[in-house]
Short mmCIF file of C-alpha atoms in Angstrom, two decimals:
data_model
loop_
_atom_site.label_atom_id
_atom_site.label_comp_id
_atom_site.label_asym_id
_atom_site.label_seq_id
_atom_site.Cartn_x
_atom_site.Cartn_y
_atom_site.Cartn_z
CA MET A 1267 64.05 94.15 103.72
CA GLY A 1268 63.66 91.18 106.03
CA ASN A 1269 65.61 90.27 109.11
CA PRO A 1270 69.30 90.61 108.10
CA MET A 1271 70.21 87.52 110.07
CA THR A 1272 67.83 85.41 107.99
CA GLU A 1273 69.20 86.68 104.68
CA SER A 1274 72.55 85.77 103.20
CA PRO A 1275 75.03 88.49 102.21
CA GLU A 1276 74.47 87.34 98.61
CA THR A 1277 70.75 88.14 98.91
CA LEU A 1278 71.46 91.47 100.59
CA VAL A 1279 73.97 92.53 97.98
CA GLU A 1280 71.45 91.94 95.20
CA HIS A 1281 68.95 94.41 96.69
CA PRO A 1282 68.79 97.51 94.50
CA LEU A 1283 70.48 100.56 95.93
CA SER A 1284 70.28 104.18 94.80
CA SER A 1285 71.83 105.56 91.65
CA SER A 1286 74.17 107.78 93.69
CA PRO A 1287 77.49 106.16 94.68
CA VAL A 1288 77.56 108.10 97.97
CA ARG A 1289 73.99 107.15 98.92
CA ASP A 1290 74.73 103.62 97.73
CA ALA A 1291 77.69 103.34 100.14
CA ALA A 1292 75.63 104.78 102.98
CA GLN A 1293 72.78 102.32 102.35
CA LEU A 1294 75.18 99.40 102.17
CA GLY A 1295 76.70 100.54 105.47
CA SER A 1296 73.22 100.60 107.02
CA ARG A 1297 72.60 97.03 105.87
CA ALA A 1298 75.88 95.88 107.39
CA GLU A 1299 75.02 97.67 110.63
CA SER A 1300 71.62 95.95 110.62
CA ILE A 1301 73.31 92.56 110.48
CA LEU A 1302 75.37 93.42 113.55
CA ALA A 1303 72.43 94.95 115.43
CA ALA A 1304 70.28 91.89 114.76
CA ALA A 1305 72.96 89.80 116.48
CA GLY A 1306 72.74 92.02 119.56
CA LEU A 1307 76.10 93.72 119.05
CA PRO A 1308 75.81 97.36 120.17
CA PRO A 1309 77.62 100.26 118.45
CA ILE A 1310 81.10 100.99 119.79
CA ALA A 1311 81.14 104.12 121.94
CA ASN A 1312 84.93 104.53 122.21
CA LYS A 1313 86.49 103.78 118.83
CA VAL A 1314 89.89 105.15 119.87
CA HIS A 1315 90.36 102.64 122.71
CA PRO A 1316 87.62 100.01 122.36
CA ILE A 1317 89.27 97.63 124.87
CA GLU A 1318 90.29 99.09 128.23
CA ASP A 1319 89.58 96.15 130.55
CA GLY A 1320 92.31 93.52 130.51
CA ASN A 1321 90.00 90.99 132.18
CA VAL A 1322 87.64 90.78 129.20
CA SER A 1323 88.02 87.51 127.32
CA VAL A 1324 89.97 87.47 124.07
CA ASP A 1325 86.81 86.26 122.34
CA ASN A 1326 84.69 89.20 123.50
CA ALA A 1327 87.54 91.64 122.95
CA PHE A 1328 87.84 90.70 119.28
CA ALA A 1329 84.08 90.87 118.81
CA THR A 1330 84.38 94.51 119.90
CA ILE A 1331 87.61 95.22 117.99
CA LEU A 1332 86.35 93.81 114.69
CA ARG A 1333 83.02 95.60 115.07
CA CYS A 1334 84.95 98.83 115.57
CA ASP A 1335 87.16 98.15 112.54
CA LEU A 1336 84.15 97.42 110.34
CA GLU A 1337 82.38 100.58 111.50
CA ARG A 1338 85.45 102.59 110.48
CA VAL A 1339 85.45 100.99 107.03
CA LEU A 1340 81.74 101.60 106.53
CA ALA A 1341 81.96 105.20 107.70
CA SER A 1342 84.86 105.98 105.34
CA CYS A 1343 83.39 104.50 102.15
CA PRO A 1344 80.91 107.26 101.18
CA LEU A 1345 83.51 110.05 101.37
CA ALA A 1346 86.13 107.94 99.60
CA GLU A 1347 83.71 107.20 96.76
CA SER A 1348 82.73 110.85 96.37
CA GLY A 1349 86.32 112.06 96.01
CA GLU A 1350 85.31 115.40 97.51
CA ASP A 1351 87.84 115.28 100.34
CA PRO A 1352 91.25 113.54 100.35
CA GLU A 1353 90.55 112.44 103.92
CA GLY A 1354 88.02 109.93 102.59
CA VAL A 1355 90.55 107.72 100.81
CA HIS A 1356 93.11 108.26 103.56
CA GLN A 1357 90.73 107.22 106.34
CA LEU A 1358 89.51 104.22 104.37
CA ARG A 1359 93.09 103.02 103.82
CA VAL A 1360 93.79 103.41 107.55
CA ALA A 1361 90.57 101.56 108.43
CA LEU A 1362 91.45 98.69 106.09
CA ARG A 1363 94.98 98.43 107.51
CA ARG A 1364 93.58 98.36 111.05
CA LEU A 1365 91.15 95.64 110.03
CA ARG A 1366 93.96 93.58 108.49
CA GLY A 1367 96.04 94.01 111.65
CA SER A 1368 93.18 92.90 113.89
CA LEU A 1369 92.50 89.86 111.73
CA ALA A 1370 96.20 88.96 111.81
CA LEU A 1371 96.20 89.13 115.62
CA LEU A 1372 93.09 86.97 115.80
CA GLY A 1373 94.60 84.57 113.28
CA SER A 1374 97.36 83.74 115.76
CA LEU A 1375 94.68 82.10 117.91
CA ALA A 1376 91.97 80.92 115.53
CA LEU A 1377 92.70 78.87 112.43
CA SER A 1378 90.16 80.09 109.91
CA ASP A 1379 90.07 80.25 106.13
CA GLU A 1380 87.71 83.20 106.48
CA ILE A 1381 90.35 85.22 108.36
CA ASP A 1382 92.82 84.75 105.51
CA ALA A 1383 90.15 85.56 102.93
CA PHE A 1384 89.04 88.75 104.66
CA ARG A 1385 92.65 89.85 105.09
CA GLY A 1386 93.25 89.29 101.39
CA GLU A 1387 90.19 91.28 100.38
CA ALA A 1388 91.13 94.17 102.68
CA LYS A 1389 94.66 94.18 101.28
CA GLY A 1390 93.37 94.26 97.71
CA LEU A 1391 91.05 97.17 98.46
CA ALA A 1392 93.76 99.16 100.21
CA SER A 1393 96.15 98.59 97.30
CA GLY A 1394 93.52 99.89 94.91
CA LEU A 1395 93.39 103.16 96.83
CA GLY A 1396 97.16 103.71 96.72
CA ASP A 1397 97.44 105.82 93.56
CA ALA A 1398 94.63 108.15 94.62
CA ARG A 1399 96.30 108.70 97.98
CA ALA A 1400 99.70 109.30 96.39
CA TRP A 1401 98.32 112.00 94.07
CA ASP A 1402 96.38 113.57 96.97
CA VAL A 1403 99.58 113.89 99.01
CA PHE A 1404 101.52 115.22 96.04
CA LEU A 1405 98.96 117.89 95.19
CA SER A 1406 98.04 119.01 98.71
CA GLU A 1407 101.47 118.84 100.33
CA THR A 1408 104.56 118.26 98.18
CA LEU A 1409 103.75 120.35 95.11
CA THR A 1410 102.43 123.27 97.17
CA GLU A 1411 105.54 123.31 99.36
CA VAL A 1412 107.96 123.20 96.43
CA GLU A 1413 106.02 125.79 94.42
CA GLN A 1414 106.11 128.22 97.32
CA GLY A 1415 109.83 127.57 97.84
CA CYS A 1416 110.78 127.97 94.16
CA PRO A 1417 108.83 131.00 92.89
CA GLY A 1418 111.17 131.53 89.93
CA VAL A 1419 110.64 128.09 88.42
CA LYS A 1420 108.27 127.77 85.47
CA GLY A 1421 105.80 125.02 84.74
CA PHE A 1422 104.09 124.51 88.11
CA LYS A 1423 100.63 125.32 86.74
CA GLU A 1424 101.06 122.80 83.93
CA LEU A 1425 102.41 120.19 86.35
CA ARG A 1426 99.45 120.76 88.67
CA ASP A 1427 97.05 120.33 85.74
CA ILE A 1428 98.69 117.03 84.77
CA ALA A 1429 98.64 115.83 88.39
CA GLU A 1430 94.96 116.78 88.76
CA ALA A 1431 94.16 114.74 85.65
CA CYS A 1432 96.10 111.77 87.05
CA ARG A 1433 94.29 112.16 90.36
CA ALA A 1434 90.90 112.24 88.62
CA ARG A 1435 91.68 109.01 86.75
CA SER A 1436 92.81 107.34 89.97
CA TYR A 1437 89.55 108.35 91.68
CA ASP A 1438 87.56 106.91 88.80
CA ARG A 1439 89.29 103.61 89.55
CA VAL A 1440 88.53 104.00 93.26
CA ARG A 1441 84.83 104.47 92.58
CA LYS A 1442 84.70 101.44 90.29
CA LEU A 1443 86.52 99.41 92.93
CA LEU A 1444 84.21 100.36 95.79
CA VAL A 1445 80.90 99.99 93.98
CA ASN A 1446 81.61 96.64 92.37
CA ARG A 1447 79.79 93.55 93.57
CA ARG A 1448 82.86 91.94 95.11
CA CYS A 1449 83.55 94.90 97.39
CA ARG A 1450 79.90 95.10 98.43
CA ARG A 1451 79.86 91.39 99.26
CA PHE A 1452 83.06 91.78 101.28
CA ARG A 1453 81.51 94.36 103.59
CA LEU A 1454 78.30 92.41 104.10
CA GLU A 1455 79.98 89.02 104.53
CA LEU A 1456 82.42 90.50 107.04
CA ALA A 1457 79.50 91.95 109.01
CA SER A 1458 77.76 88.56 108.99
CA TRP A 1459 80.94 86.75 110.06
CA ILE A 1460 81.52 89.16 112.96
CA ALA A 1461 77.87 88.93 114.02
CA GLN A 1462 78.13 85.13 114.17
CA LEU A 1463 81.57 85.19 115.87
CA GLY A 1464 82.74 83.10 112.94
CA TRP A 1465 86.29 82.68 114.23
CA ARG A 1466 84.92 80.18 116.75
CA ASP A 1467 83.97 77.74 114.00
CA GLY A 1468 86.16 74.68 114.03
CA ALA A 1469 88.14 75.77 117.08
CA ASP A 1470 89.52 72.81 119.00
CA GLN A 1471 89.56 72.60 122.79
CA GLU A 1472 92.97 74.26 123.07
CA ARG A 1473 92.04 77.21 120.87
CA SER A 1474 88.67 77.61 122.54
CA ALA A 1475 90.45 77.82 125.88
CA ALA A 1476 92.84 80.45 124.49
CA LEU A 1477 89.91 82.53 123.27
CA SER A 1478 88.45 82.41 126.78
CA THR A 1479 91.58 83.78 128.51
CA PRO A 1480 91.82 87.43 129.62
CA VAL A 1481 92.84 89.75 126.80
CA GLY A 1482 95.48 91.42 129.00
CA ALA A 1483 97.76 88.38 128.89
CA PHE A 1484 97.21 87.97 125.17
CA ALA A 1485 97.92 91.67 124.59
CA ARG A 1486 101.33 91.56 126.27
CA ALA A 1487 102.41 88.46 124.37
CA ALA A 1488 101.12 89.72 121.00
CA LEU A 1489 102.74 93.14 121.39
CA THR A 1490 106.02 91.60 122.50
CA ARG A 1491 106.10 89.44 119.35
CA GLN A 1492 105.31 92.39 117.09
CA HIS A 1493 107.89 94.59 118.85
CA ALA A 1494 110.53 91.90 118.30
CA ARG A 1495 109.60 91.72 114.62
CA VAL A 1496 110.20 95.47 114.25
CA LEU A 1497 113.59 95.14 115.95
CA ARG A 1498 114.55 92.31 113.59
CA ARG A 1499 113.50 94.30 110.52
CA GLY A 1500 115.56 97.26 111.69
CA ARG A 1501 118.83 95.45 112.44
CA HIS A 1502 121.85 97.23 110.93
CA PHE A 1503 119.56 100.18 110.26
CA ALA A 1504 122.18 102.35 108.55
CA ARG A 1505 122.71 99.67 105.88
CA LEU A 1506 119.05 99.01 105.10
CA SER A 1507 118.02 99.31 101.46
CA PRO A 1508 114.89 101.31 100.50
CA GLU A 1509 112.97 98.02 100.18
CA GLU A 1510 114.11 96.93 103.65
CA ARG A 1511 113.12 100.30 105.13
CA HIS A 1512 109.73 99.85 103.49
CA ARG A 1513 109.29 96.47 105.20
CA LEU A 1514 110.37 98.03 108.50
CA ARG A 1515 107.81 100.80 108.03
CA LEU A 1516 105.04 98.25 107.47
CA ALA A 1517 106.06 96.31 110.57
CA ALA A 1518 106.15 99.53 112.63
CA LYS A 1519 102.73 100.48 111.30
CA ARG A 1520 101.28 97.08 112.29
CA LEU A 1521 102.81 97.45 115.74
CA ARG A 1522 101.31 100.93 116.07
CA TYR A 1523 97.81 99.68 115.24
CA ALA A 1524 98.20 96.74 117.63
CA ALA A 1525 99.48 99.08 120.35
CA ASP A 1526 96.51 101.41 119.91
CA LEU A 1527 94.18 98.44 120.36
CA LEU A 1528 95.87 96.44 123.08
CA LEU A 1529 98.02 98.73 125.25
CA PRO A 1530 94.98 100.19 127.10
CA ALA A 1531 94.21 96.65 128.31
CA LEU A 1532 97.57 96.61 130.13
CA ASP A 1533 96.53 99.57 132.31
CA ARG A 1534 99.94 101.27 132.24
CA HIS A 1535 98.98 104.65 130.86
CA LYS A 1536 102.14 106.71 131.36
CA ALA A 1537 104.47 104.01 130.14
CA ALA A 1538 102.12 103.30 127.24
CA GLU A 1539 102.07 106.96 126.23
CA ARG A 1540 105.86 107.13 126.20
CA TYR A 1541 106.09 103.94 124.14
CA VAL A 1542 103.53 105.15 121.60
CA ARG A 1543 105.29 108.52 121.26
CA SER A 1544 108.57 106.78 120.44
CA LEU A 1545 106.89 104.40 118.01
CA THR A 1546 104.97 107.24 116.36
CA ARG A 1547 108.17 109.22 115.87
CA LEU A 1548 109.75 106.24 114.11
CA GLN A 1549 106.66 105.61 112.01
CA ASP A 1550 106.45 109.27 110.95
CA ALA A 1551 110.14 109.40 109.96
CA LEU A 1552 109.81 106.22 107.92
CA GLY A 1553 106.65 107.63 106.38
CA ARG A 1554 108.48 110.74 105.16
CA ASP A 1555 111.14 108.50 103.66
CA SER A 1556 108.41 106.54 101.89
CA ASP A 1557 106.73 109.73 100.63
CA ILE A 1558 109.97 110.84 98.96
CA SER A 1559 110.28 107.51 97.15
CA ALA A 1560 106.58 107.50 96.18
CA THR A 1561 106.77 111.01 94.72
CA ALA A 1562 109.82 110.10 92.67
CA ARG A 1563 107.93 107.07 91.29
CA LEU A 1564 104.99 109.31 90.33
CA LEU A 1565 107.08 111.93 88.55
CA THR A 1566 109.76 109.86 86.81
CA PRO A 1567 107.41 108.73 84.00
CA LEU A 1568 106.31 112.36 83.50
CA SER A 1569 109.89 113.61 83.29
CA ASN A 1570 110.51 111.16 80.43
CA ASP A 1571 107.27 111.98 78.60
CA PRO A 1572 107.98 113.92 75.38
CA LEU A 1573 104.54 115.54 75.65
CA ALA A 1574 105.33 116.97 79.11
CA VAL A 1575 107.94 119.51 77.99
CA THR A 1576 106.43 122.60 79.64
CA PRO A 1577 106.33 121.26 83.23
CA ARG A 1578 109.72 119.58 82.99
CA GLN A 1579 111.45 122.40 84.88
CA ALA A 1580 108.89 122.13 87.69
CA ILE A 1581 109.32 118.36 87.80
CA GLY A 1582 113.07 118.85 88.13
CA ALA A 1583 112.49 121.34 90.94
CA VAL A 1584 110.34 118.84 92.84
CA LEU A 1585 112.85 116.02 92.43
CA GLY A 1586 115.68 118.33 93.45
CA TRP A 1587 113.74 119.51 96.47
CA LEU A 1588 113.20 115.93 97.58
CA ALA A 1589 116.89 115.14 97.11
CA ARG A 1590 117.74 118.14 99.28
CA CYS A 1591 115.36 116.88 101.98
CA ARG A 1592 116.82 113.36 101.97
CA PRO A 1593 119.78 113.96 104.37
CA ASP A 1594 117.46 115.53 106.97
CA VAL A 1595 115.03 112.63 106.67
CA ASP A 1596 117.88 110.13 107.02
CA ARG A 1597 119.08 111.81 110.21
CA GLU A 1598 115.55 111.87 111.57
CA MET A 1599 115.10 108.17 110.86
CA ARG A 1600 118.38 107.21 112.53
CA SER A 1601 117.55 109.30 115.60
CA ALA A 1602 114.03 107.84 115.86
CA TRP A 1603 115.41 104.31 115.48
CA ARG A 1604 118.02 104.78 118.22
CA ARG A 1605 115.30 106.00 120.57
CA PHE A 1606 112.88 103.22 119.74
CA ARG A 1607 115.51 100.51 120.31
CA THR A 1608 115.64 101.53 123.97
CA GLU A 1609 111.90 101.01 124.44
CA ALA A 1610 110.05 97.90 125.60
CA ILE A 1611 106.41 96.91 125.82
CA PRO A 1612 105.09 98.40 129.09
CA GLY A 1613 105.27 95.78 131.84
CA SER A 1614 107.60 93.45 129.94
CA ARG A 1615 111.25 92.75 130.61
CA ARG A 1616 113.81 94.44 128.37
#
């Protein structure tokens, strides 16, 4: 293969890979890494907190952040394609959400069609992984817990067999999604765009100046906006519908990813740790609420299936178990929300 910077992503994606999906993903990741290395962008040593100096320019900060996000995506793809470990799909979904969050933050400064396009592709990929993740959680966590708690109920083996078959079909779809040409192009074109600092293209004088400012000031303003969005989504919390709680959960998740990226640049470690703990508690409580709804959506079609007579008692036990858990989850959410409402971005005024 020639110099990656002299070849287009379309040329690179046409190069034959191996017949193994896992080796294929690894080779594609190596090609994307080659594009970045050819541009002189070094690997990220600290992927947990890639930006710790608030004096770094916004431009350079996002070059590092997006490189880090892409490395996470590339590293997660082989395991997600193999289906051997549920962590593969989970980590890839997290990596794609982090990438979307970073692109959204950058999009507030740089008007770019490419930013919107990459965000859309990442969203589509993450959505395609949703069923596989839902069945993974059901099989590894929910079903095991209920089965152990209801030893006298019949039909758990049959329900597990049905769920395993559903999981296998969802992973077939994941593999087809990740090995198709569009997904391969996405990874290579994103690497090329990051290597060329593509968000600078077409930036006017005002936006170029904003990209040159210290990331610390940008971080405080961006986090304050996202924090305010979470507070708006959570107004009248006790009266929120399931759909409104879902939107609140997504906003809290975006804030959490932004906080992980940008709070270290504010150099307020103790206050930042307290803030992240409170936000994490809220996010976890909302996540348990979402898991209950997701499990009900998975099982309701099975409970109405005339061919699924044998596991029907087990399905009823799972749905009953979730209904029993609901009041505890509701109390946990309300408590986490009350605590979070008292928080503020470290260094900002309440």
